[in-house]
mmCIF file of N, CA and C in Angstrom:
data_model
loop_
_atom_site.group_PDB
_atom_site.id
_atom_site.type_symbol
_atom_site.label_atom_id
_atom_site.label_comp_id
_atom_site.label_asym_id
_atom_site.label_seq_id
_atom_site.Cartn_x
_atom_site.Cartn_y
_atom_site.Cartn_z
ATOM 1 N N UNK A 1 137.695 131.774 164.641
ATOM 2 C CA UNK A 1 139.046 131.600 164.135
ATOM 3 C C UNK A 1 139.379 130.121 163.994
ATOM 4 N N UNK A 2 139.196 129.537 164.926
ATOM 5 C CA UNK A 2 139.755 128.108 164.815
ATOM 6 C C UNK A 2 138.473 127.227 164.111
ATOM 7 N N UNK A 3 137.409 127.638 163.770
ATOM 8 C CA UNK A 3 136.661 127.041 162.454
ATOM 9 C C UNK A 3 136.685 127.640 161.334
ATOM 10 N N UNK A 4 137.355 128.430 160.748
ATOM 11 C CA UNK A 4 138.054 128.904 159.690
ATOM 12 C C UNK A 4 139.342 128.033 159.301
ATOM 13 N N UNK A 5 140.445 128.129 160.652
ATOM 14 C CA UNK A 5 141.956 127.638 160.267
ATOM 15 C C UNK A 5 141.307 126.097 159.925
ATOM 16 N N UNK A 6 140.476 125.356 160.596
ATOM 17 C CA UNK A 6 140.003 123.748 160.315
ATOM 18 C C UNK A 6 139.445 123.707 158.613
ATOM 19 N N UNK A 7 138.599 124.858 158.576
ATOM 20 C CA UNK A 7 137.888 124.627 157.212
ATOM 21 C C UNK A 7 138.969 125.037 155.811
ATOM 22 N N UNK A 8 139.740 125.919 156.343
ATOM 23 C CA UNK A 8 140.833 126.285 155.067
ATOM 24 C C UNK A 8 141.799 124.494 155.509
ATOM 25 N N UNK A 9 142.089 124.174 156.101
ATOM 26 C CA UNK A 9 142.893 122.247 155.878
ATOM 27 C C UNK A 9 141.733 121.381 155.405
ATOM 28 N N UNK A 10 140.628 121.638 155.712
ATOM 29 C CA UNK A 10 139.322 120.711 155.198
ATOM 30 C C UNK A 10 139.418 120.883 153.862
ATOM 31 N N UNK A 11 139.142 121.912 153.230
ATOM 32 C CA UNK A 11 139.325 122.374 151.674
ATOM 33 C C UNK A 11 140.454 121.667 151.003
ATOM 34 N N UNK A 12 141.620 122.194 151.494
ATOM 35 C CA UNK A 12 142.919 121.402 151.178
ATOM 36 C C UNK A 12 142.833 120.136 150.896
ATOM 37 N N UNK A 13 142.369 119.469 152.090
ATOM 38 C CA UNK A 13 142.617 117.900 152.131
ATOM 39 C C UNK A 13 141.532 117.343 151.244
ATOM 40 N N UNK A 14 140.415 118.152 151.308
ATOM 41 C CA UNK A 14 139.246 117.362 150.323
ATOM 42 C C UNK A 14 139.950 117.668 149.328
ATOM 43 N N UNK A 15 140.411 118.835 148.381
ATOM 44 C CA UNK A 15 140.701 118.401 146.990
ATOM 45 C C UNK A 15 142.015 117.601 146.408
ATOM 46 N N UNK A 16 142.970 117.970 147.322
ATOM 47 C CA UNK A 16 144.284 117.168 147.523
ATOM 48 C C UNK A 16 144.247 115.735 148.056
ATOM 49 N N UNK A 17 143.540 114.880 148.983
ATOM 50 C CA UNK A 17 143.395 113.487 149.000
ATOM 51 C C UNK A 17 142.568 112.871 149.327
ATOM 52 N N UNK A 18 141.251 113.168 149.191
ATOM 53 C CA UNK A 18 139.927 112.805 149.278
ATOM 54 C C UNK A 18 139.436 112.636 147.919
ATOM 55 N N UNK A 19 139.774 111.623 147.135
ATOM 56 C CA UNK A 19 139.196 111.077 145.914
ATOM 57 C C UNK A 19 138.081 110.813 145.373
ATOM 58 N N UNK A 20 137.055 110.712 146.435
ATOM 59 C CA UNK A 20 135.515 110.539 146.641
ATOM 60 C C UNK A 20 134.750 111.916 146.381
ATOM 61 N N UNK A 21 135.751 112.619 147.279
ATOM 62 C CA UNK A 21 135.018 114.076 147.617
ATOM 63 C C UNK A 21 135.255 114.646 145.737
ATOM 64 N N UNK A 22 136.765 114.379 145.159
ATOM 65 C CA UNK A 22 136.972 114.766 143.603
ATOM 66 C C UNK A 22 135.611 114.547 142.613
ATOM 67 N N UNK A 23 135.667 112.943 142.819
ATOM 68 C CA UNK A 23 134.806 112.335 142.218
ATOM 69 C C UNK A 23 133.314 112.766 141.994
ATOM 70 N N UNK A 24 133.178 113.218 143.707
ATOM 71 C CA UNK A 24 131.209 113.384 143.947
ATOM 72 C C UNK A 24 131.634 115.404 142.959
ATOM 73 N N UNK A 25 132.444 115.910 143.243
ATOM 74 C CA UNK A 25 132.398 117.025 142.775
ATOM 75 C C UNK A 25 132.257 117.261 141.261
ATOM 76 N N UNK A 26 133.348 116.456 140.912
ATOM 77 C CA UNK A 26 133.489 116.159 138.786
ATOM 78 C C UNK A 26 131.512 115.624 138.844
ATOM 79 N N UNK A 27 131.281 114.502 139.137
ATOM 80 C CA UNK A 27 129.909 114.206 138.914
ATOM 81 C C UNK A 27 128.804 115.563 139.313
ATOM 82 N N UNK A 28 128.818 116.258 140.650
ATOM 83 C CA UNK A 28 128.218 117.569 140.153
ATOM 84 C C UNK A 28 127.805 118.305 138.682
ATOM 85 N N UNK A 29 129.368 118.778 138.311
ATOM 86 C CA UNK A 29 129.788 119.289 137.049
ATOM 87 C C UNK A 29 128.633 118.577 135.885
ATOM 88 N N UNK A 30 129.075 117.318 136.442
ATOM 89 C CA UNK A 30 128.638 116.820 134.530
ATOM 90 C C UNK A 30 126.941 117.035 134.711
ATOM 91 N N UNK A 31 126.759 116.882 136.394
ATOM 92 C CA UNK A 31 125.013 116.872 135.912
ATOM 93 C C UNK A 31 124.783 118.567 135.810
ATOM 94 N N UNK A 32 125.747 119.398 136.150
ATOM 95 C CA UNK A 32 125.307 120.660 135.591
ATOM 96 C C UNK A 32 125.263 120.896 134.041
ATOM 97 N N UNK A 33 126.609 119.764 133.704
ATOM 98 C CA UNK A 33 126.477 120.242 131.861
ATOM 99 C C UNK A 33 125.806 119.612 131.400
ATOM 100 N N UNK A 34 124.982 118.964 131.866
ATOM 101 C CA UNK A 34 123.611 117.793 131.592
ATOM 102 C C UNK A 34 122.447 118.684 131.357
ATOM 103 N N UNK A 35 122.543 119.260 132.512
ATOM 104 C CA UNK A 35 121.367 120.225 132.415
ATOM 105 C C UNK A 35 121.049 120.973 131.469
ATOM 106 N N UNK A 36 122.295 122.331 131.168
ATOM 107 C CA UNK A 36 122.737 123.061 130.496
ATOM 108 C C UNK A 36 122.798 122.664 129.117
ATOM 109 N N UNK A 37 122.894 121.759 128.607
ATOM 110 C CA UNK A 37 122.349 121.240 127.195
ATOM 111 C C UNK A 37 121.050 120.751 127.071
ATOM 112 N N UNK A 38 120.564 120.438 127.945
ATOM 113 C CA UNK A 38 118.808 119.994 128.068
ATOM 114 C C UNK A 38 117.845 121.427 128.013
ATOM 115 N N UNK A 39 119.153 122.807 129.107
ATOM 116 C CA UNK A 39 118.280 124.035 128.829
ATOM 117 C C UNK A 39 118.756 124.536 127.953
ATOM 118 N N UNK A 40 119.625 124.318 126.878
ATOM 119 C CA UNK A 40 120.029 125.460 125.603
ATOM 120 C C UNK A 40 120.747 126.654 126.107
ATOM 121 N N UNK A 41 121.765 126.398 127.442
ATOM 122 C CA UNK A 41 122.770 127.452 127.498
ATOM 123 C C UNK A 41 123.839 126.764 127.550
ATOM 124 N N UNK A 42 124.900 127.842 127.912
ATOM 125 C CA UNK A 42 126.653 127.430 128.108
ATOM 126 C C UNK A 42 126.664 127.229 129.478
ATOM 127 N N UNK A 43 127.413 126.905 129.740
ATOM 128 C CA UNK A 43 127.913 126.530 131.294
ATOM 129 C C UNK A 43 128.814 127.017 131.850
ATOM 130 N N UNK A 44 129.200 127.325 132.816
ATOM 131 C CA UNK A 44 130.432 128.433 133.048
ATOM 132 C C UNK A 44 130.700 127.580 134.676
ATOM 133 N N UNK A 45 132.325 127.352 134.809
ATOM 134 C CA UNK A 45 132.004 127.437 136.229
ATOM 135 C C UNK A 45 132.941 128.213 136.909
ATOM 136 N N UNK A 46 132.783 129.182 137.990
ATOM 137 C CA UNK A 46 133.835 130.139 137.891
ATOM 138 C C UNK A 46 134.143 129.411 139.713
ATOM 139 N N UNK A 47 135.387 129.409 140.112
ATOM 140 C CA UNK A 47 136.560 129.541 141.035
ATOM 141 C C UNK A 47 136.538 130.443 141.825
ATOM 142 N N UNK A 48 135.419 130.929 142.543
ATOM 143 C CA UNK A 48 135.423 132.177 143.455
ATOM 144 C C UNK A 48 136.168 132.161 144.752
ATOM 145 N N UNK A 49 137.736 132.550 145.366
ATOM 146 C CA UNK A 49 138.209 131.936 146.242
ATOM 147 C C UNK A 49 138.269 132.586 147.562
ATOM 148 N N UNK A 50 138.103 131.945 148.440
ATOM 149 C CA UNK A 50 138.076 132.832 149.679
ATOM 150 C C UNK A 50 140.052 133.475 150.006
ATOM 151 N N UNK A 51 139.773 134.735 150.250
ATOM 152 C CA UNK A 51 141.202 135.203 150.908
ATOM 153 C C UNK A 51 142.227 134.067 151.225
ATOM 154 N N UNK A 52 141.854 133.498 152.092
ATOM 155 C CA UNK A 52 142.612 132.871 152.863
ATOM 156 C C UNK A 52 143.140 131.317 151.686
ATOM 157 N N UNK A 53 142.252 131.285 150.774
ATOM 158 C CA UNK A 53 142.550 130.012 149.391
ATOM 159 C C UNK A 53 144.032 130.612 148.929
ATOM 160 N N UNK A 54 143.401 132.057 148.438
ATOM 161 C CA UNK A 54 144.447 132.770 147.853
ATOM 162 C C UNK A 54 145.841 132.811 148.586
ATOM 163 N N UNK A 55 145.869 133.537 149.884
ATOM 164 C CA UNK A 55 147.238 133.278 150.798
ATOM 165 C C UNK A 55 147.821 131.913 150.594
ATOM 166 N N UNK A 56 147.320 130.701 150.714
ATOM 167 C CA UNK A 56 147.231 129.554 150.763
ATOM 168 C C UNK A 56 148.476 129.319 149.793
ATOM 169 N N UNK A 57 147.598 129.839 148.656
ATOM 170 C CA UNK A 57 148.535 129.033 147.167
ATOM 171 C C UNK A 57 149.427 130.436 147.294
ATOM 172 N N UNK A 58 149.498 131.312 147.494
ATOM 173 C CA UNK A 58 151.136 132.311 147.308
ATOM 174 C C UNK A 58 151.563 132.026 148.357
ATOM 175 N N UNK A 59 151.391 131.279 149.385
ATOM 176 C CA UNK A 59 152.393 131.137 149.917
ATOM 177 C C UNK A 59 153.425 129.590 149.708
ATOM 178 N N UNK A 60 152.200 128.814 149.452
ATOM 179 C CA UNK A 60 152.658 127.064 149.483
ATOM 180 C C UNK A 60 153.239 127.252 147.710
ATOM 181 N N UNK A 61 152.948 127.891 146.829
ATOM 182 C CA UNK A 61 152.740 127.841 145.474
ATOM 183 C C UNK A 61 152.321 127.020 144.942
ATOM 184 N N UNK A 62 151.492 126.704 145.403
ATOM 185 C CA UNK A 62 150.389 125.011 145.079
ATOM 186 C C UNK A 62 149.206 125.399 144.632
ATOM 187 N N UNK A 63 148.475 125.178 143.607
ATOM 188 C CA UNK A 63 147.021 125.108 143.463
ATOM 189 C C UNK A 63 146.606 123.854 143.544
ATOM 190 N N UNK A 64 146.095 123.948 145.055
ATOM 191 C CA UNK A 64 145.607 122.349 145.852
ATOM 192 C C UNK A 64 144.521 121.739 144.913
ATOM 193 N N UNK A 65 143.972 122.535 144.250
ATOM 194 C CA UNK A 65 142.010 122.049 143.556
ATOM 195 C C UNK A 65 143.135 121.816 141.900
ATOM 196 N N UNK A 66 144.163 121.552 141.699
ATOM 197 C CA UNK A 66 144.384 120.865 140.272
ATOM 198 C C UNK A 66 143.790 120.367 139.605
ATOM 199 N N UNK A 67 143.796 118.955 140.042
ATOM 200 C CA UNK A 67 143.478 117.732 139.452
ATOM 201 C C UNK A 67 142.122 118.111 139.562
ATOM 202 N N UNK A 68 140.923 118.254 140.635
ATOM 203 C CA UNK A 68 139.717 118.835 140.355
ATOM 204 C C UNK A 68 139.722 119.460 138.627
ATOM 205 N N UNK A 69 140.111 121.044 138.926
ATOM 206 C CA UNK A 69 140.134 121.672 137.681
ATOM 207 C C UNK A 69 140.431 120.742 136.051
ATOM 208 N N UNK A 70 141.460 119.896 136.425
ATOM 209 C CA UNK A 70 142.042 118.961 135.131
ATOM 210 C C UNK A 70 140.716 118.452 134.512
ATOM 211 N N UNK A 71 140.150 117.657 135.837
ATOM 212 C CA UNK A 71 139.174 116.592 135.282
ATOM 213 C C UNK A 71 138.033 117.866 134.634
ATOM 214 N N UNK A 72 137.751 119.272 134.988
ATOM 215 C CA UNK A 72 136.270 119.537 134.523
ATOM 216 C C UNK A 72 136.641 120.478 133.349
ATOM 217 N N UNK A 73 137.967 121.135 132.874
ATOM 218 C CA UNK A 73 138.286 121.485 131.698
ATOM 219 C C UNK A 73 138.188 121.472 130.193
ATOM 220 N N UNK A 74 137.501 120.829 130.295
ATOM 221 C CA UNK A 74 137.134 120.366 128.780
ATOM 222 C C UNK A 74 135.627 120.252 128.806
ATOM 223 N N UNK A 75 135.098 119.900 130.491
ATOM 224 C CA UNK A 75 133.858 119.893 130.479
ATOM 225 C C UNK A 75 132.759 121.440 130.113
ATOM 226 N N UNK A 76 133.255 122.130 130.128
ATOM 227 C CA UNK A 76 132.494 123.303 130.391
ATOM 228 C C UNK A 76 133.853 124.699 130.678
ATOM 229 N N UNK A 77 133.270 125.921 130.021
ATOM 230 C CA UNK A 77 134.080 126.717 130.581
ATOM 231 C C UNK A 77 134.239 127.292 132.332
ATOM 232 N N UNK A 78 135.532 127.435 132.359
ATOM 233 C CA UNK A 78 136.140 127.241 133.444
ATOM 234 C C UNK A 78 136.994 129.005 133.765
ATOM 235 N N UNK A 79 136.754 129.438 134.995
ATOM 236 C CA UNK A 79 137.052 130.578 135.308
ATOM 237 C C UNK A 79 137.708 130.504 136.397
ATOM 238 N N UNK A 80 138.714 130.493 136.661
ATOM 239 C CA UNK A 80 139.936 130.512 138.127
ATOM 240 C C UNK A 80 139.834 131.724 138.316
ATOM 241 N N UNK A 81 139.434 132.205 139.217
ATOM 242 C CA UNK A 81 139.704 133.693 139.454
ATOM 243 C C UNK A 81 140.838 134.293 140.507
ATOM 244 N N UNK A 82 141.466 132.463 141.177
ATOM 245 C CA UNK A 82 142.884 132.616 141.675
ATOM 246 C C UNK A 82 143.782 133.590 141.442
ATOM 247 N N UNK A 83 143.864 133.105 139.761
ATOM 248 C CA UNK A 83 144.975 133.838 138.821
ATOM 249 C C UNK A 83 145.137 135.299 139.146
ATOM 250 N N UNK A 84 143.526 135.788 139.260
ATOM 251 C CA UNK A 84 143.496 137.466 138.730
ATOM 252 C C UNK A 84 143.568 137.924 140.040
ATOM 253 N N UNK A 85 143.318 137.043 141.277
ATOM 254 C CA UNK A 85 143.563 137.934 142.460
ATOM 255 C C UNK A 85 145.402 137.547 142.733
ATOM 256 N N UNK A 86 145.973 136.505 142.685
ATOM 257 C CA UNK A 86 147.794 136.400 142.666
ATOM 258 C C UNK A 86 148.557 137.532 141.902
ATOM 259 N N UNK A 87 147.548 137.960 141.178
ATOM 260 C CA UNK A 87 148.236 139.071 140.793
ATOM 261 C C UNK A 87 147.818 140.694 140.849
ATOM 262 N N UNK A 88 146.855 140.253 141.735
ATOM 263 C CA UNK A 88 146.369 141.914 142.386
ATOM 264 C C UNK A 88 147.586 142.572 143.297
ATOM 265 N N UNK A 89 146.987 143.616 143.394
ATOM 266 C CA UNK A 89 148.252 143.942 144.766
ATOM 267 C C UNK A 89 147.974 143.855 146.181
ATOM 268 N N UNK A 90 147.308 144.498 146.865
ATOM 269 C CA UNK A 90 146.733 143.928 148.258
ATOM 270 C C UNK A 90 145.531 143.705 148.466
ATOM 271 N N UNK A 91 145.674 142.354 148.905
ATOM 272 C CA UNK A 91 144.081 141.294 148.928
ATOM 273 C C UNK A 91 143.157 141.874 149.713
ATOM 274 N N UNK A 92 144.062 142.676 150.807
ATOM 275 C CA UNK A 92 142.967 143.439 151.332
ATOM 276 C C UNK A 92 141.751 144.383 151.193
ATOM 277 N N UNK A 93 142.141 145.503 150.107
ATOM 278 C CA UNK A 93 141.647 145.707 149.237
ATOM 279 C C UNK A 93 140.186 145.342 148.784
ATOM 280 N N UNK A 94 140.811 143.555 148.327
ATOM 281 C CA UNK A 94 139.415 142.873 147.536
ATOM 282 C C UNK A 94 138.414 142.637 148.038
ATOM 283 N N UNK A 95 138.646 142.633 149.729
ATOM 284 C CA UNK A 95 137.859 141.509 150.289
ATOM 285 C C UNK A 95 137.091 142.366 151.015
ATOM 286 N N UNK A 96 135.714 142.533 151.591
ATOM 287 C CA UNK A 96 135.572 143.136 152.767
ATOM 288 C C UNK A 96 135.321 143.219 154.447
ATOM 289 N N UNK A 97 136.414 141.865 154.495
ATOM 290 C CA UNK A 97 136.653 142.204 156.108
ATOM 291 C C UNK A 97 138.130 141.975 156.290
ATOM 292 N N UNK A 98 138.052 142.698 157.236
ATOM 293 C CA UNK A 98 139.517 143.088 157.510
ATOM 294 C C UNK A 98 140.393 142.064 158.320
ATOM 295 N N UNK A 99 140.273 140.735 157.944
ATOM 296 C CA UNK A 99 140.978 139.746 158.949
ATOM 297 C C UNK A 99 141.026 139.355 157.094
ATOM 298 N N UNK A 100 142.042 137.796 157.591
ATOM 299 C CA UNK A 100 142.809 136.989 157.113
ATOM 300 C C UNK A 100 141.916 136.116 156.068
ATOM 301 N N UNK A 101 140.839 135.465 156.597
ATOM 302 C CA UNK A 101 139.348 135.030 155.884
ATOM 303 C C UNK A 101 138.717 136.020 154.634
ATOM 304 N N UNK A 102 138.692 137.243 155.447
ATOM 305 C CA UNK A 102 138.099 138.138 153.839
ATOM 306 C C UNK A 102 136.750 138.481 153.414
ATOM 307 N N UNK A 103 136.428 137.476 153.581
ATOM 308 C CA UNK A 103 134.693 137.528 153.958
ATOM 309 C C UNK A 103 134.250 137.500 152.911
ATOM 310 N N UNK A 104 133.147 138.477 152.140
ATOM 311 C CA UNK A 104 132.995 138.823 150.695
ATOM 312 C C UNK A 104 133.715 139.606 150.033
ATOM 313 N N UNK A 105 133.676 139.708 148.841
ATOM 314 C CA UNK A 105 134.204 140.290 148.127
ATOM 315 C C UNK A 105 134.113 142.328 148.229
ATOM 316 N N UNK A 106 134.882 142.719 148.184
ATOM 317 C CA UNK A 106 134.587 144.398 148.362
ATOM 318 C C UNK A 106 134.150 145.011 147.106
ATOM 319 N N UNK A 107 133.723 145.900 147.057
ATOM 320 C CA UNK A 107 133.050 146.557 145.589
ATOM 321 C C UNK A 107 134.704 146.589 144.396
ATOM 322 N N UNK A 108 135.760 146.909 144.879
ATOM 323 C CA UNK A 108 136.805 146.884 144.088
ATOM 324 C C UNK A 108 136.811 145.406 143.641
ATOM 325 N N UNK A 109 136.759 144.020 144.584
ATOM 326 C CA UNK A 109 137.071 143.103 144.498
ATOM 327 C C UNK A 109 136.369 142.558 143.140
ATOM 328 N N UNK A 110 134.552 143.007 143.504
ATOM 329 C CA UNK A 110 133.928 142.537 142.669
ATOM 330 C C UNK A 110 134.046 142.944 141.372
ATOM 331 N N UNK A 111 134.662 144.828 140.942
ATOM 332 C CA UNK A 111 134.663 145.144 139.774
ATOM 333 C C UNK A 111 135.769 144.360 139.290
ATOM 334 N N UNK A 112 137.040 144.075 139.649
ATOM 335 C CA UNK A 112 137.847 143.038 139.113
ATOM 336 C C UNK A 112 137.927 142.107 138.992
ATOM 337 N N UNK A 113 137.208 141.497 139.625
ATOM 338 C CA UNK A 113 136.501 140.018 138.556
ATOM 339 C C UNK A 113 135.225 140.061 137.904
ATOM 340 N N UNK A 114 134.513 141.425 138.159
ATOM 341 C CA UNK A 114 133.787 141.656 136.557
ATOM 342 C C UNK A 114 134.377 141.387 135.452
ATOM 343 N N UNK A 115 135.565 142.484 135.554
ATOM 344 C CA UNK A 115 136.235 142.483 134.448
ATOM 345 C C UNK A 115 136.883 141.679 133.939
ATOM 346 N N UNK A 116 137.166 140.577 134.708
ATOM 347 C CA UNK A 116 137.840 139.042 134.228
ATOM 348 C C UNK A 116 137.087 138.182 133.851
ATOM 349 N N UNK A 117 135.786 138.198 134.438
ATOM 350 C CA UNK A 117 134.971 137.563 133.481
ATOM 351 C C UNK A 117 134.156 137.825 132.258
ATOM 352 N N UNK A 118 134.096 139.014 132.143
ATOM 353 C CA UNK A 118 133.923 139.669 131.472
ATOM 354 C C UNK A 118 135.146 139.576 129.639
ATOM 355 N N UNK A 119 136.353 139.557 129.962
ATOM 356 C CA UNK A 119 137.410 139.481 129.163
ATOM 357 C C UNK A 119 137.472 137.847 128.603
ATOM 358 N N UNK A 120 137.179 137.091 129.999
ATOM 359 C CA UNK A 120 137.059 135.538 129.669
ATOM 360 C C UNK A 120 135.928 135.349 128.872
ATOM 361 N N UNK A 121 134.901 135.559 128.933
ATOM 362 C CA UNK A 121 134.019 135.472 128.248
ATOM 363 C C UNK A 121 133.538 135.469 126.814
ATOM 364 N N UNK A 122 133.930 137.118 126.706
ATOM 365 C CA UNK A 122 133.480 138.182 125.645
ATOM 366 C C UNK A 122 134.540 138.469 124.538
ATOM 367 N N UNK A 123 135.861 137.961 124.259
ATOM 368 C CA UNK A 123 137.137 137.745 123.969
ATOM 369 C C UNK A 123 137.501 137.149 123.469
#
């Protein structure tokens, strides 16, 4: 528990005021879309969020990873899958463990962001 509650403020604070941590992440990105034109595909990067990301932003109404997202938007397609779980109905549901964290995704969880990426995609 209490290396969970540390790592959900670690997350926070790295994308919210750790500029380095932004930086080394955007540079990731580009050497993925580096790649990805060297191998002759698209690039996708999808936003897979843990439970507790999600609580996070409905409760603060903040999407802490912004400016992240800003800078790689144009770089490559981009999949928040925030969105499609803020508007699920109970997260519990998605996730499959039954605490606050969430764990992986549950077979419901995963068919609904099939289907979002799927729509993002193919659309």
């Amino acid at each position: 528990k209490v290396i969970m509650d540390v790592n959900l403020k670690l997350r926070v604070d790295l994308y919210k005021y750790d500029q380095y941590a932004n930086k080394l992440m955007v540079s990731l990105v580009d050497e993925f879309v580096a790649y990805s034109k060297k191998m002759k595909f698209k690039p996708v990067f999808l936003l897979m969020p843990q439970k507790d990301d999600v609580s996070f932003i409905k409760r603060k109404k903040e999407f802490f990873y912004k400016d992240f997202m800003m800078a790689i938007k144009d770089k490559l397609t981009v999949v928040d899958f925030n969105h499609t779980l803020l508007k699920a109905g109970n997260l519990d549901d998605l996730y499959s463990d039954d605490n606050k964290y969430g764990g992986h995704y549950s077979k419901l969880g995963n068919e609904l962001l099939a289907k979002t990426l799927q729509k993002r995609l193919f659309h």
